[in-house]
Amino acid sequence: MLVFDVGYLQLSYVLLVHAFYGAWCSLGGSLHCEYSNSQILHRPHSVSITEFGAVGDGVTLNTKAFQNALFYLNTFSDKGGAKLFVPAGQWLTGSFDLISHLTLWLDKGATILGSTARRELPGRRHRSLIYGQNLTDVVITGENGTIDGQGSIWWDWFRNGELNYTRPHLVELINATGLIISNLTFLNSPFWNIHPVYCRDVFVKNLTILAPLDSPNTDGVDPDSSTNVCIEDCYIVTGDDLVSIKSGWDEYGISYARPSSKIKINRLTGQTTSSSGIAIGSEMSGGVSDIYIKDLHLFNSNTGIRIKTSSGRGGYVRNVHVSNVKLDNVQKAIRFTGKYGEHPDGNFDTKALPAIEKITFENVSGEDIGVAGLLEGIEGDEFKNICFLNVTLRVKKNSKQAPWRCSNVRGYSQWVSPEISCDSFEESIFPEHSSDCFGLSENNVETSSGLSRSPWLFFW
C-alpha cells in the first residue's frame, strides 16, 4: 500500500518483512492487492547520489558513486533503513547492487542510464543493471523517474551473433523478501525488464514498460519461482511477453522444485506483436499454481494468453483463473502449446511430462480476432479441466482458419461464441462440472442474462 505526501516527498508504505500478513481481496468486482503489517516502516536516513560525486549529464560514468552511496547506506540497515535520492538528470551507470531496508527514489525528471559496457559473469550471463541477492525490504520507486537500459546496441550484438553471454536484465532480485517496484518508467531493456527470482512478497504497481515491438526478448515482468506476487496497473509495450511466469527449466527446475504460486495480475494494458500478453512457461518445471489474472486489455498483438510447455519439462500448471479480458485485433486469443521444444541441454528426461489442469477463462471478449483458440496438448498427457465460460471472440470475416483447434486437451464450455467445435469440449459447465473449473464461486449459477458472482476473499 503506497501513500505519497508530495509536500515532503515522503514515501510511506506498508511492507512485509519477516512474515506475510497480506490479503488479496475482491470487493465490488474489483480484484486488487492489499498488504498489511504490524507497523509502518519509514526511512529515517536519506542521501542524494550527488553527495557521492555523481554528475547527471548523461556522459559521466557514475558507477562508483552508486556503489559508494549504497555501501554507506548499508550502515543504516539495522537503524530503520535508508533512502537513496536520485534527482532530475541523466545518471549514467554500470551495474550496482542494492541492499536491504532501502528505498531507491527516482525523482521527477531523473533517468538512470545503463552503461553499454559488457559486464560478464560466471555462468555465461551479463550482470543486470540493478541487482540484489538475499535481501529484505527493498523499494524502487519515485515520481515517475526512468530506468533506461539503452538496449539497442545489445539487440544488435545479439542479432549479429556477437554475444557469448545472456544479455542483462534491467532489474533482477534473487532470494528477496518484501519488494516494491512502483511509479516508474522502464525503457529499452537489453533483455527482460524485471526479473524476481526465488522471491516472496513482491508488489509491482503503476509501471510503464516500453521497448520497440521488434526488440528481442524484452519481456516486461517475469516472476520466476516466486510466491505472493502482485502486478497491477501497468502499461507494457515490448518485443516479447508482457508478463511471463516461470519456475525453472527441465531437470534443473524439477530438482530445485521452487514453484511460482499465488500470483495476481490486475489491470494490465499493452501490446506485443511477437508474443503474448500473459505467458506461463515454457520454463515451468518447478510448478506454477494459484494464478489470478483480471482486467487484461491487449491490442494489436500476436497472442492474448498462452501456456507453453513440452515433454521433458515435468512440473505442473494448475489452478489458473483468467477473467475480464478484452482483446482487440489479436491474432490468437488463447493458446496452449504442448510441444514448445526448447531445452537447456540434452540431459532432460523425455518421460517427465507436465500436468496442465484446472485452467478457467471467464468473461473474455474480443474483436478482430484471427483464431479464437489454438489448444495443443501432449499426446499421452492430456491437458484437462480447461474451462471456458462467457467467452465471445469475434473472428475476422476473412479468416480462413477454424476458430477453435484442439488436440489432447479436454474440458468444459458454456456461453462461448464461436462455439467450440472440438468433441473434447462438448459438455457444459453447469450443472455438473462447475467444481471441475477452477475459480468459479458456488453462487455462479446459470441465468438467461449471464453470470451472478458474489465477492470472494482470499487469504494466504
Short mmCIF file of C-alpha atoms in Angstrom, two decimals:
data_model
loop_
_atom_site.label_atom_id
_atom_site.label_comp_id
_atom_site.label_asym_id
_atom_site.label_seq_id
_atom_site.Cartn_x
_atom_site.Cartn_y
_atom_site.Cartn_z
CA MET A 1 0.00 0.00 0.00
CA LEU A 2 1.66 3.23 -1.15
CA VAL A 3 0.82 6.71 0.22
CA PHE A 4 2.51 9.81 -1.22
CA ASP A 5 2.96 13.13 0.55
CA VAL A 6 4.03 15.47 -2.25
CA GLY A 7 4.90 18.30 0.13
CA TYR A 8 7.58 16.31 1.84
CA LEU A 9 8.37 13.85 -0.97
CA GLN A 10 7.96 11.18 1.61
CA LEU A 11 7.01 7.64 0.81
CA SER A 12 5.06 5.75 3.42
CA TYR A 13 4.35 2.14 2.75
CA VAL A 14 3.21 -0.96 4.42
CA LEU A 15 5.63 -3.78 3.75
CA LEU A 16 6.02 -7.35 4.75
CA VAL A 17 9.34 -8.09 6.35
CA HIS A 18 9.53 -11.20 8.49
CA ALA A 19 6.10 -12.70 7.90
CA PHE A 20 3.42 -12.27 5.32
CA TYR A 21 0.23 -10.74 6.67
CA GLY A 22 -1.19 -9.81 3.28
CA ALA A 23 -4.57 -10.44 1.75
CA TRP A 24 -5.83 -10.29 -1.80
CA CYS A 25 -9.50 -9.48 -1.97
CA SER A 26 -12.31 -8.82 -4.38
CA LEU A 27 -14.82 -6.20 -3.32
CA GLY A 28 -17.46 -4.94 -5.67
CA GLY A 29 -15.90 -6.92 -8.51
CA SER A 30 -12.53 -5.16 -8.33
CA LEU A 31 -9.68 -7.53 -7.66
CA HIS A 32 -6.72 -5.82 -6.06
CA CYS A 33 -3.85 -6.50 -3.73
CA GLU A 34 -3.68 -5.30 -0.16
CA TYR A 35 -0.70 -5.51 2.10
CA SER A 36 -0.73 -5.07 5.84
CA ASN A 37 1.79 -5.36 8.61
CA SER A 38 2.05 -4.57 12.28
CA GLN A 39 3.93 -1.32 11.68
CA ILE A 40 4.58 1.30 9.03
CA LEU A 41 8.21 1.49 8.08
CA HIS A 42 9.87 4.86 7.44
CA ARG A 43 13.37 5.60 6.21
CA PRO A 44 14.99 7.77 8.88
CA HIS A 45 18.14 8.35 6.81
CA SER A 46 18.37 9.85 3.31
CA VAL A 47 21.18 10.90 1.00
CA SER A 48 21.36 12.19 -2.57
CA ILE A 49 23.53 10.50 -5.16
CA THR A 50 25.15 13.90 -5.77
CA GLU A 51 26.73 13.72 -2.31
CA PHE A 52 28.94 10.94 -3.66
CA GLY A 53 30.19 12.88 -6.67
CA ALA A 54 27.63 11.78 -9.23
CA VAL A 55 27.07 14.03 -12.25
CA GLY A 56 23.77 13.85 -14.11
CA ASP A 57 24.97 14.93 -17.55
CA GLY A 58 24.36 11.62 -19.33
CA VAL A 59 28.08 11.29 -20.07
CA THR A 60 29.90 10.94 -16.75
CA LEU A 61 30.01 7.33 -15.56
CA ASN A 62 28.58 7.20 -12.03
CA THR A 63 29.01 3.54 -11.15
CA LYS A 64 31.36 4.25 -8.27
CA ALA A 65 29.03 6.91 -6.89
CA PHE A 66 26.11 4.47 -6.75
CA GLN A 67 28.26 1.72 -5.26
CA ASN A 68 29.77 4.04 -2.62
CA ALA A 69 26.40 5.50 -1.71
CA LEU A 70 24.89 2.07 -1.15
CA PHE A 71 27.95 0.94 0.82
CA TYR A 72 27.45 3.94 3.11
CA LEU A 73 23.68 3.45 3.45
CA ASN A 74 24.17 -0.18 4.40
CA THR A 75 25.40 1.06 7.79
CA PHE A 76 21.79 2.13 8.49
CA SER A 77 20.18 -1.20 7.60
CA ASP A 78 19.75 -2.03 11.30
CA LYS A 79 18.68 1.53 12.15
CA GLY A 80 15.43 1.72 10.21
CA GLY A 81 16.92 1.68 6.73
CA ALA A 82 17.71 4.49 4.32
CA LYS A 83 16.74 6.21 1.08
CA LEU A 84 18.99 6.95 -1.90
CA PHE A 85 17.60 10.01 -3.68
CA VAL A 86 18.27 10.40 -7.42
CA PRO A 87 17.34 13.95 -8.56
CA ALA A 88 16.45 15.13 -12.05
CA GLY A 89 19.21 14.44 -14.55
CA GLN A 90 20.73 11.73 -16.74
CA TRP A 91 22.70 9.40 -14.48
CA LEU A 92 24.89 7.04 -16.49
CA THR A 93 25.98 3.97 -14.53
CA GLY A 94 27.11 0.41 -14.75
CA SER A 95 25.72 -2.35 -12.58
CA PHE A 96 25.22 -1.78 -8.85
CA ASP A 97 23.96 -3.97 -6.00
CA LEU A 98 21.05 -3.00 -3.78
CA ILE A 99 20.95 -3.52 -0.01
CA SER A 100 18.25 -4.48 2.47
CA HIS A 101 15.94 -1.87 4.03
CA LEU A 102 16.45 0.51 1.13
CA THR A 103 14.32 2.90 -0.90
CA LEU A 104 15.82 3.84 -4.26
CA TRP A 105 13.90 7.00 -5.19
CA LEU A 106 13.98 8.44 -8.72
CA ASP A 107 12.63 11.97 -8.66
CA LYS A 108 10.64 13.59 -11.45
CA GLY A 109 12.94 14.05 -14.44
CA ALA A 110 15.52 11.56 -13.13
CA THR A 111 16.82 8.88 -15.52
CA ILE A 112 19.22 6.10 -14.66
CA LEU A 113 21.02 5.25 -17.89
CA GLY A 114 22.52 1.79 -18.18
CA SER A 115 26.07 1.73 -19.44
CA THR A 116 26.53 -0.29 -22.62
CA ALA A 117 29.83 -1.72 -21.37
CA ARG A 118 29.73 -5.51 -21.18
CA ARG A 119 29.67 -6.91 -17.65
CA GLU A 120 30.19 -10.65 -17.94
CA LEU A 121 29.65 -13.03 -15.03
CA PRO A 122 30.38 -16.72 -14.44
CA GLY A 123 27.57 -18.86 -15.79
CA ARG A 124 27.64 -17.23 -19.23
CA ARG A 125 25.47 -14.23 -18.40
CA HIS A 126 25.82 -10.48 -18.06
CA ARG A 127 25.19 -8.76 -14.77
CA SER A 128 21.86 -6.96 -14.50
CA LEU A 129 21.93 -3.17 -14.26
CA ILE A 130 20.22 -3.08 -10.84
CA TYR A 131 20.84 -6.26 -8.90
CA GLY A 132 20.28 -7.69 -5.46
CA GLN A 133 20.55 -11.04 -3.71
CA ASN A 134 19.37 -12.31 -0.31
CA LEU A 135 17.68 -9.03 0.56
CA THR A 136 14.74 -7.94 2.70
CA ASP A 137 12.56 -4.83 2.33
CA VAL A 138 13.57 -3.16 -0.95
CA VAL A 139 11.60 -0.35 -2.59
CA ILE A 140 12.36 1.03 -6.06
CA THR A 141 10.03 3.94 -6.74
CA GLY A 142 9.76 7.69 -7.27
CA GLU A 143 7.84 10.37 -9.11
CA ASN A 144 7.77 8.57 -12.46
CA GLY A 145 11.51 8.58 -12.92
CA THR A 146 13.00 6.42 -15.67
CA ILE A 147 15.36 3.46 -15.87
CA ASP A 148 16.73 3.26 -19.43
CA GLY A 149 18.76 0.21 -20.41
CA GLN A 150 19.95 1.67 -23.74
CA GLY A 151 19.31 -1.75 -25.19
CA SER A 152 19.69 -1.07 -28.92
CA ILE A 153 23.38 -1.92 -29.01
CA TRP A 154 22.72 -5.12 -27.07
CA TRP A 155 19.97 -6.11 -29.52
CA ASP A 156 22.36 -5.53 -32.43
CA TRP A 157 25.07 -7.62 -30.77
CA PHE A 158 22.53 -10.39 -30.21
CA ARG A 159 21.20 -10.32 -33.78
CA ASN A 160 24.73 -10.36 -35.19
CA GLY A 161 25.80 -13.29 -33.02
CA GLU A 162 28.43 -11.23 -31.19
CA LEU A 163 27.46 -12.24 -27.64
CA ASN A 164 28.61 -15.37 -25.86
CA TYR A 165 26.65 -14.48 -22.73
CA THR A 166 22.96 -13.86 -21.96
CA ARG A 167 22.08 -10.16 -22.09
CA PRO A 168 21.47 -8.29 -18.79
CA HIS A 169 18.10 -7.53 -17.23
CA LEU A 170 17.26 -4.03 -16.03
CA VAL A 171 16.28 -5.16 -12.52
CA GLU A 172 16.95 -8.60 -11.09
CA LEU A 173 16.40 -9.63 -7.46
CA ILE A 174 17.27 -13.12 -6.26
CA ASN A 175 16.05 -14.55 -2.94
CA ALA A 176 14.45 -11.28 -1.88
CA THR A 177 11.53 -10.83 0.52
CA GLY A 178 9.39 -7.70 0.60
CA LEU A 179 9.95 -5.99 -2.76
CA ILE A 180 8.06 -2.99 -4.13
CA ILE A 181 8.64 -1.56 -7.62
CA SER A 182 6.28 1.27 -8.47
CA ASN A 183 5.66 4.61 -10.19
CA LEU A 184 8.48 4.33 -12.73
CA THR A 185 9.09 4.05 -16.45
CA PHE A 186 11.36 1.32 -17.82
CA LEU A 187 12.82 1.79 -21.29
CA ASN A 188 14.82 -0.29 -23.75
CA SER A 189 15.96 -3.18 -21.61
CA PRO A 190 18.71 -5.28 -23.20
CA PHE A 191 16.79 -8.41 -22.12
CA TRP A 192 13.94 -8.91 -19.61
CA ASN A 193 12.94 -5.76 -17.70
CA ILE A 194 12.07 -7.00 -14.19
CA HIS A 195 13.07 -10.47 -13.01
CA PRO A 196 12.32 -11.52 -9.41
CA VAL A 197 13.78 -15.00 -8.84
CA TYR A 198 13.08 -17.09 -5.71
CA CYS A 199 11.36 -14.04 -4.24
CA ARG A 200 8.45 -13.65 -1.87
CA ASP A 201 6.01 -10.78 -1.27
CA VAL A 202 6.55 -8.80 -4.47
CA PHE A 203 4.41 -5.78 -5.37
CA VAL A 204 4.76 -4.26 -8.87
CA LYS A 205 2.45 -1.30 -9.49
CA ASN A 206 1.97 1.73 -11.75
CA LEU A 207 4.76 0.98 -14.19
CA THR A 208 5.17 1.91 -17.82
CA ILE A 209 7.48 -0.52 -19.62
CA LEU A 210 8.43 0.25 -23.22
CA ALA A 211 10.67 -1.25 -25.87
CA PRO A 212 10.39 -1.42 -29.66
CA LEU A 213 7.99 -4.12 -30.84
CA ASP A 214 10.82 -5.85 -32.71
CA SER A 215 13.30 -5.77 -29.81
CA PRO A 216 14.35 -9.35 -28.90
CA ASN A 217 13.33 -10.92 -25.56
CA THR A 218 12.37 -7.67 -23.85
CA ASP A 219 9.79 -9.25 -21.52
CA GLY A 220 8.07 -6.86 -19.14
CA VAL A 221 7.79 -8.61 -15.76
CA ASP A 222 8.89 -12.24 -15.29
CA PRO A 223 8.17 -13.71 -11.83
CA ASP A 224 10.38 -16.78 -11.60
CA SER A 225 9.96 -19.39 -8.85
CA SER A 226 8.38 -16.67 -6.72
CA THR A 227 5.32 -16.55 -4.48
CA ASN A 228 2.90 -13.88 -3.24
CA VAL A 229 3.34 -11.61 -6.25
CA CYS A 230 1.04 -8.78 -7.28
CA ILE A 231 1.36 -6.97 -10.63
CA GLU A 232 -1.20 -4.26 -11.22
CA ASP A 233 -1.96 -1.02 -13.07
CA CYS A 234 0.82 -1.39 -15.62
CA TYR A 235 1.12 -0.38 -19.28
CA ILE A 236 3.58 -2.55 -21.18
CA VAL A 237 4.59 -2.49 -24.86
CA THR A 238 7.60 -4.68 -25.67
CA GLY A 239 9.11 -7.12 -28.13
CA ASP A 240 8.16 -10.21 -26.12
CA ASP A 241 5.74 -11.38 -23.40
CA LEU A 242 4.31 -8.57 -21.29
CA VAL A 243 4.26 -10.85 -18.23
CA SER A 244 5.77 -14.33 -18.22
CA ILE A 245 5.51 -16.65 -15.20
CA LYS A 246 8.35 -19.16 -14.90
CA SER A 247 9.72 -21.75 -12.45
CA GLY A 248 12.80 -23.48 -13.77
CA TRP A 249 13.81 -25.42 -16.84
CA ASP A 250 13.65 -29.20 -17.32
CA GLU A 251 15.72 -31.34 -14.94
CA TYR A 252 17.13 -28.28 -13.18
CA GLY A 253 13.71 -26.89 -12.32
CA ILE A 254 12.45 -30.34 -11.32
CA SER A 255 15.41 -30.85 -8.99
CA TYR A 256 15.26 -27.43 -7.39
CA ALA A 257 11.46 -27.61 -7.05
CA ARG A 258 10.76 -23.92 -6.41
CA PRO A 259 7.27 -23.18 -7.76
CA SER A 260 5.70 -19.90 -8.75
CA SER A 261 2.42 -19.53 -6.87
CA LYS A 262 -0.13 -17.07 -5.53
CA ILE A 263 0.34 -14.52 -8.28
CA LYS A 264 -2.20 -11.85 -9.18
CA ILE A 265 -2.13 -9.72 -12.32
CA ASN A 266 -4.72 -6.94 -12.36
CA ARG A 267 -5.46 -4.13 -14.80
CA LEU A 268 -2.71 -4.72 -17.33
CA THR A 269 -2.82 -2.98 -20.72
CA GLY A 270 -0.38 -3.45 -23.54
CA GLN A 271 0.79 -4.68 -26.90
CA THR A 272 3.20 -7.30 -28.25
CA THR A 273 3.29 -8.18 -31.93
CA SER A 274 5.58 -11.18 -31.46
CA SER A 275 4.46 -12.87 -28.24
CA SER A 276 1.79 -12.97 -25.53
CA GLY A 277 0.09 -10.60 -23.14
CA ILE A 278 0.36 -13.21 -20.39
CA ALA A 279 2.52 -16.32 -20.75
CA ILE A 280 3.05 -19.22 -18.40
CA GLY A 281 6.18 -21.18 -19.22
CA SER A 282 7.76 -22.58 -21.08
CA GLU A 283 10.17 -22.87 -18.15
CA MET A 284 7.65 -24.22 -15.60
CA SER A 285 9.37 -27.35 -14.30
CA GLY A 286 9.19 -26.26 -10.65
CA GLY A 287 5.43 -25.85 -10.95
CA VAL A 288 3.01 -22.94 -11.36
CA SER A 289 -0.25 -22.65 -9.41
CA ASP A 290 -2.85 -20.28 -7.98
CA ILE A 291 -2.65 -17.62 -10.66
CA TYR A 292 -5.34 -14.93 -10.90
CA ILE A 293 -5.47 -12.66 -13.95
CA LYS A 294 -8.14 -9.98 -14.18
CA ASP A 295 -8.83 -6.90 -16.32
CA LEU A 296 -6.36 -7.53 -19.14
CA HIS A 297 -6.61 -5.32 -22.24
CA LEU A 298 -4.45 -6.31 -25.18
CA PHE A 299 -4.46 -4.64 -28.59
CA ASN A 300 -2.79 -5.17 -32.00
CA SER A 301 -0.94 -8.20 -30.69
CA ASN A 302 0.08 -11.74 -31.53
CA THR A 303 -1.39 -13.77 -28.64
CA GLY A 304 -3.58 -12.99 -25.67
CA ILE A 305 -2.89 -15.70 -23.08
CA ARG A 306 -0.54 -18.61 -23.68
CA ILE A 307 0.62 -21.66 -21.74
CA LYS A 308 3.85 -23.15 -23.08
CA THR A 309 5.39 -26.47 -22.12
CA SER A 310 6.91 -29.64 -23.53
CA SER A 311 7.81 -33.24 -22.84
CA GLY A 312 10.83 -33.19 -20.55
CA ARG A 313 9.56 -30.25 -18.53
CA GLY A 314 7.78 -32.18 -15.79
CA GLY A 315 6.21 -29.87 -13.22
CA TYR A 316 2.66 -28.58 -13.44
CA VAL A 317 0.44 -25.62 -14.29
CA ARG A 318 -2.79 -25.75 -12.32
CA ASN A 319 -5.37 -23.52 -10.68
CA VAL A 320 -5.31 -20.60 -13.08
CA HIS A 321 -8.26 -18.19 -13.32
CA VAL A 322 -8.42 -15.60 -16.11
CA SER A 323 -11.32 -13.12 -16.17
CA ASN A 324 -12.45 -9.81 -17.64
CA VAL A 325 -10.20 -9.90 -20.70
CA LYS A 326 -10.62 -7.54 -23.65
CA LEU A 327 -8.74 -8.28 -26.86
CA ASP A 328 -8.63 -6.00 -29.92
CA ASN A 329 -7.02 -7.16 -33.16
CA VAL A 330 -5.22 -10.14 -31.65
CA GLN A 331 -4.08 -12.97 -33.92
CA LYS A 332 -4.55 -15.80 -31.41
CA ALA A 333 -6.75 -15.14 -28.40
CA ILE A 334 -5.91 -18.22 -26.30
CA ARG A 335 -3.12 -20.67 -27.00
CA PHE A 336 -1.78 -23.83 -25.35
CA THR A 337 1.46 -25.21 -26.75
CA GLY A 338 2.48 -28.71 -25.64
CA LYS A 339 5.47 -29.00 -27.97
CA TYR A 340 7.43 -25.86 -27.28
CA GLY A 341 10.57 -27.91 -27.71
CA GLU A 342 13.46 -25.79 -26.43
CA HIS A 343 15.74 -27.44 -23.82
CA PRO A 344 18.84 -26.17 -21.98
CA ASP A 345 20.80 -29.32 -22.85
CA GLY A 346 20.34 -32.95 -23.83
CA ASN A 347 20.04 -34.31 -20.27
CA PHE A 348 16.28 -33.87 -19.90
CA ASP A 349 14.03 -36.87 -19.28
CA THR A 350 11.56 -37.30 -22.14
CA LYS A 351 9.27 -39.19 -19.74
CA ALA A 352 8.97 -36.14 -17.46
CA LEU A 353 5.56 -34.94 -18.58
CA PRO A 354 3.90 -31.75 -17.29
CA ALA A 355 0.48 -31.75 -15.64
CA ILE A 356 -1.69 -28.96 -17.08
CA GLU A 357 -5.10 -28.80 -15.40
CA LYS A 358 -7.82 -26.61 -13.93
CA ILE A 359 -7.42 -23.54 -16.15
CA THR A 360 -10.51 -21.29 -16.34
CA PHE A 361 -11.25 -18.48 -18.79
CA GLU A 362 -14.25 -16.38 -17.78
CA ASN A 363 -15.73 -13.20 -19.24
CA VAL A 364 -13.43 -12.88 -22.24
CA SER A 365 -14.32 -10.68 -25.22
CA GLY A 366 -12.50 -9.89 -28.42
CA GLU A 367 -12.89 -8.02 -31.70
CA ASP A 368 -10.98 -8.67 -34.95
CA ILE A 369 -9.57 -11.97 -33.69
CA GLY A 370 -7.61 -14.24 -36.01
CA VAL A 371 -8.08 -17.55 -34.16
CA ALA A 372 -10.18 -17.89 -31.01
CA GLY A 373 -8.27 -20.84 -29.56
CA LEU A 374 -5.30 -22.92 -30.61
CA LEU A 375 -5.24 -25.63 -27.93
CA GLU A 376 -2.49 -28.23 -28.37
CA GLY A 377 -1.67 -30.60 -25.52
CA ILE A 378 0.72 -33.55 -25.46
CA GLU A 379 -0.14 -36.98 -26.80
CA GLY A 380 -0.48 -39.31 -23.82
CA ASP A 381 -0.53 -36.34 -21.44
CA GLU A 382 -3.89 -34.69 -21.95
CA PHE A 383 -4.45 -31.19 -20.57
CA LYS A 384 -7.65 -31.46 -18.54
CA ASN A 385 -10.34 -29.44 -16.81
CA ILE A 386 -9.86 -26.50 -19.14
CA CYS A 387 -12.98 -24.33 -18.84
CA PHE A 388 -14.44 -21.53 -20.95
CA LEU A 389 -17.32 -19.51 -19.53
CA ASN A 390 -18.92 -16.48 -21.15
CA VAL A 391 -16.34 -16.11 -23.92
CA THR A 392 -17.21 -14.07 -27.03
CA LEU A 393 -14.49 -13.69 -29.65
CA ARG A 394 -15.49 -12.09 -32.94
CA VAL A 395 -13.27 -13.73 -35.53
CA LYS A 396 -12.29 -11.76 -38.60
CA LYS A 397 -14.63 -12.43 -41.51
CA ASN A 398 -11.78 -13.10 -43.91
CA SER A 399 -10.14 -15.67 -41.62
CA LYS A 400 -9.60 -18.98 -43.43
CA GLN A 401 -8.81 -20.90 -40.23
CA ALA A 402 -11.20 -22.76 -37.96
CA PRO A 403 -11.91 -20.55 -34.92
CA TRP A 404 -11.01 -23.35 -32.50
CA ARG A 405 -8.45 -26.11 -32.95
CA CYS A 406 -7.92 -28.70 -30.21
CA SER A 407 -5.74 -31.75 -29.68
CA ASN A 408 -5.03 -33.62 -26.43
CA VAL A 409 -6.97 -31.04 -24.43
CA ARG A 410 -10.23 -31.69 -22.59
CA GLY A 411 -12.63 -29.55 -20.61
CA TYR A 412 -15.99 -27.80 -20.46
CA SER A 413 -17.56 -24.76 -22.08
CA GLN A 414 -20.65 -22.60 -21.69
CA TRP A 415 -21.81 -19.42 -23.42
CA VAL A 416 -18.93 -19.47 -25.88
CA SER A 417 -19.05 -17.79 -29.29
CA PRO A 418 -17.99 -19.00 -31.74
CA GLU A 419 -18.89 -22.36 -30.26
CA ILE A 420 -16.00 -24.69 -29.54
CA SER A 421 -16.46 -27.39 -32.15
CA CYS A 422 -14.00 -29.83 -30.56
CA ASP A 423 -15.54 -33.05 -29.20
CA SER A 424 -13.46 -32.73 -26.04
CA PHE A 425 -15.43 -29.61 -25.04
CA GLU A 426 -18.94 -30.86 -25.72
CA GLU A 427 -20.02 -30.96 -22.08
CA SER A 428 -21.35 -27.83 -20.39
CA ILE A 429 -20.01 -26.45 -17.13
CA PHE A 430 -23.38 -26.27 -15.41
CA PRO A 431 -24.89 -28.02 -13.59
CA GLU A 432 -22.47 -30.92 -13.16
CA HIS A 433 -18.94 -29.65 -13.77
CA SER A 434 -18.58 -26.28 -12.04
CA SER A 435 -16.44 -27.93 -9.35
CA ASP A 436 -14.04 -29.08 -12.09
CA CYS A 437 -13.46 -25.48 -13.16
CA PHE A 438 -11.05 -23.51 -11.01
CA GLY A 439 -12.19 -20.21 -9.56
CA LEU A 440 -15.94 -20.44 -10.10
CA SER A 441 -17.80 -19.42 -6.98
CA GLU A 442 -20.58 -21.56 -5.59
CA ASN A 443 -23.05 -18.77 -6.37
CA ASN A 444 -22.06 -18.73 -10.04
CA VAL A 445 -25.29 -20.10 -11.47
CA GLU A 446 -26.72 -20.22 -14.96
CA THR A 447 -29.12 -17.43 -15.84
CA SER A 448 -30.58 -16.26 -19.09
CA SER A 449 -28.69 -12.99 -18.99
CA GLY A 450 -25.27 -14.16 -17.84
CA LEU A 451 -23.47 -14.56 -14.56
CA SER A 452 -24.02 -13.63 -10.93
CA ARG A 453 -20.90 -13.61 -8.82
CA SER A 454 -20.56 -12.97 -5.11
CA PRO A 455 -17.44 -11.22 -3.85
CA TRP A 456 -14.62 -13.54 -2.85
CA LEU A 457 -11.91 -13.13 -0.30
CA PHE A 458 -8.53 -14.85 -0.45
CA PHE A 459 -6.18 -15.19 2.48
CA TRP A 460 -2.74 -16.78 2.17
#
